[in-house]
Amino acid sequence: MEVIASPLEMQQTALGLRQAGKRIGLVPTMGFLHEGHLSLVRLARAQSDIVILSIFVNPTQFGPNEDFKEYPHDFERDRALCAAAGVDIIFNPSLEAMYPAIAPSVAQRAMDGGQGTMADKMAGRPAGYAVYLEPGDLAHGLCGAARPGHFRGVLTVVAKLFNLTMPTVAVFGQKDAQQLRLIEQMVRDLNFPIAIVRAPIVRESDGLAKSSRNTYLSPAERRESLCLMQALKTARNLYRKGERAAPRIIEAMQALIESVASAHVDYVAIVDADTLEPVPRLEAPALVALAVYIGKTRLIDNLTLPDDGASNLPE
Ligand code: AMP
């Protein structure tokens, strides 16, 4: 297994592999790997000759009061997990390499809406890294409403990773359902020659969706975090009994979550699975999605109804 930090070296290596006829599978991550990430590696492996896993905590997708600085990392552990999972190349670029010329101020830039720092303006120099992708309507609701600028940062970094690793397939988790739809749309709209593979949600044995952020939870919060998947089960049970009115399902989910001491609803929504527009009734495939603060930790989860199995929600 190779570890590459330089974007240029990554691109040259990928170009050489593609010229040699190899199919490249990309798994983009922010590191602190868990079984969810490794399931993506296995899906990439099945469809490619070379698997590249990228590790990059992307500052432009974090808001001012979010956990960019605290985001957990353990490169040696990630490296061992990747080696055991059959990853061929870890691409692990630095902040400076991904956002040249503005690295020290890039987090600040994300916070001030990409306008450049005062120092940039006073020096009269170009503000360094400047080009971002505009996500469009799919980013307006759900996490896009709660985290302004988040998907602009996500799409920008994913487009950069696509150009650097030249994948034939790229694998993304259904856990981040809105991100997945946005990447599918970006690939279609910008004509990236890349097949996007959807990976089902991987859960802990008690049903909590695996996440690098679960590590923030205290033991009491960890127990209470089960309310996310319990709320999804409530939705599924009501649906199975014939309930189709979205507001009634949302109300039942909210009541369950608000009864938990450390839980605070960010959003509970039922949207069309393709357009992500809110639906009043669950007639076509609908995405039931929620974001909940457990203490200070924001967790997300989702389920498609009728249940297509991608949520792996326990009975
Ligand atoms: P992250 O490192 O959290 O940015 O996630 C990297 C990729 O792994 C994204 O495509 C996520 O959707 C995916 N992922 C994260 N958690 C899970 C999970 N529990 N099950 C499946 N995929 C996941």
PDB file of N, CA and C in Angstrom, residues 59-60 62-66 68-69 105-115:
ATOM      1  N   PRO A  59     -11.781  21.964   5.260  1.00  0.00           N
ATOM      2  CA  PRO A  59     -12.257  23.094   6.062  1.00  0.00           C
ATOM      3  C   PRO A  59     -13.421  23.844   5.427  1.00  0.00           C
ATOM      4  N   THR A  60     -13.502  23.830   4.083  1.00  0.00           N
ATOM      5  CA  THR A  60     -14.525  24.665   3.441  1.00  0.00           C
ATOM      6  C   THR A  60     -15.939  24.108   3.596  1.00  0.00           C
ATOM      7  N   PHE A  62     -17.029  23.129   6.664  1.00  0.00           N
ATOM      8  CA  PHE A  62     -17.378  23.338   8.070  1.00  0.00           C
ATOM      9  C   PHE A  62     -17.817  24.782   8.276  1.00  0.00           C
ATOM     10  N   GLY A  63     -18.834  24.980   9.095  1.00  0.00           N
ATOM     11  CA  GLY A  63     -19.270  26.322   9.467  1.00  0.00           C
ATOM     12  C   GLY A  63     -18.433  26.852  10.632  1.00  0.00           C
ATOM     13  N   PRO A  64     -18.625  28.142  10.958  1.00  0.00           N
ATOM     14  CA  PRO A  64     -17.811  28.791  11.986  1.00  0.00           C
ATOM     15  C   PRO A  64     -17.863  28.131  13.353  1.00  0.00           C
ATOM     16  N   ASN A  65     -19.051  27.628  13.745  1.00  0.00           N
ATOM     17  CA  ASN A  65     -19.143  27.040  15.086  1.00  0.00           C
ATOM     18  C   ASN A  65     -19.135  25.520  15.044  1.00  0.00           C
ATOM     19  N   GLU A  66     -18.628  24.968  13.959  1.00  0.00           N
ATOM     20  CA  GLU A  66     -18.610  23.508  13.844  1.00  0.00           C
ATOM     21  C   GLU A  66     -17.247  22.954  14.285  1.00  0.00           C
ATOM     22  N   PHE A  68     -14.485  21.619  13.019  1.00  0.00           N
ATOM     23  CA  PHE A  68     -13.301  21.430  12.160  1.00  0.00           C
ATOM     24  C   PHE A  68     -12.041  21.175  12.988  1.00  0.00           C
ATOM     25  N   LYS A  69     -11.860  21.994  14.007  1.00  0.00           N
ATOM     26  CA  LYS A  69     -10.618  21.889  14.794  1.00  0.00           C
ATOM     27  C   LYS A  69     -10.591  20.628  15.662  1.00  0.00           C
ATOM     28  N   SER A 105      -5.571  30.888   6.233  1.00  0.00           N
ATOM     29  CA  SER A 105      -6.830  31.613   6.420  1.00  0.00           C
ATOM     30  C   SER A 105      -8.026  30.865   5.855  1.00  0.00           C
ATOM     31  N   VAL A 106      -7.799  29.624   5.421  1.00  0.00           N
ATOM     32  CA  VAL A 106      -8.889  28.971   4.701  1.00  0.00           C
ATOM     33  C   VAL A 106     -10.096  28.702   5.595  1.00  0.00           C
ATOM     34  N   ALA A 107      -9.840  28.349   6.852  1.00  0.00           N
ATOM     35  CA  ALA A 107     -10.974  28.093   7.749  1.00  0.00           C
ATOM     36  C   ALA A 107     -11.736  29.402   7.973  1.00  0.00           C
ATOM     37  N   GLN A 108     -10.986  30.494   8.141  1.00  0.00           N
ATOM     38  CA  GLN A 108     -11.600  31.803   8.306  1.00  0.00           C
ATOM     39  C   GLN A 108     -12.402  32.165   7.056  1.00  0.00           C
ATOM     40  N   ARG A 109     -11.828  31.833   5.893  1.00  0.00           N
ATOM     41  CA  ARG A 109     -12.493  32.152   4.632  1.00  0.00           C
ATOM     42  C   ARG A 109     -13.838  31.424   4.543  1.00  0.00           C
ATOM     43  N   ALA A 110     -13.848  30.159   5.008  1.00  0.00           N
ATOM     44  CA  ALA A 110     -15.109  29.410   4.995  1.00  0.00           C
ATOM     45  C   ALA A 110     -16.133  30.125   5.865  1.00  0.00           C
ATOM     46  N   MET A 111     -15.639  30.743   6.938  1.00  0.00           N
ATOM     47  CA  MET A 111     -16.555  31.383   7.876  1.00  0.00           C
ATOM     48  C   MET A 111     -17.067  32.721   7.357  1.00  0.00           C
ATOM     49  N   ASP A 112     -16.220  33.451   6.614  1.00  0.00           N
ATOM     50  CA  ASP A 112     -16.676  34.772   6.177  1.00  0.00           C
ATOM     51  C   ASP A 112     -17.269  34.723   4.772  1.00  0.00           C
ATOM     52  N   GLY A 113     -17.682  33.497   4.355  1.00  0.00           N
ATOM     53  CA  GLY A 113     -18.407  33.359   3.092  1.00  0.00           C
ATOM     54  C   GLY A 113     -17.513  33.455   1.869  1.00  0.00           C
ATOM     55  N   GLY A 114     -16.243  33.142   2.007  1.00  0.00           N
ATOM     56  CA  GLY A 114     -15.352  33.094   0.860  1.00  0.00           C
ATOM     57  C   GLY A 114     -14.954  34.461   0.346  1.00  0.00           C
ATOM     58  N   GLN A 115     -15.088  35.481   1.172  1.00  0.00           N
ATOM     59  CA  GLN A 115     -14.794  36.837   0.694  1.00  0.00           C
ATOM     60  C   GLN A 115     -13.324  37.215   0.846  1.00  0.00           C
TER      61      GLN A 115
END
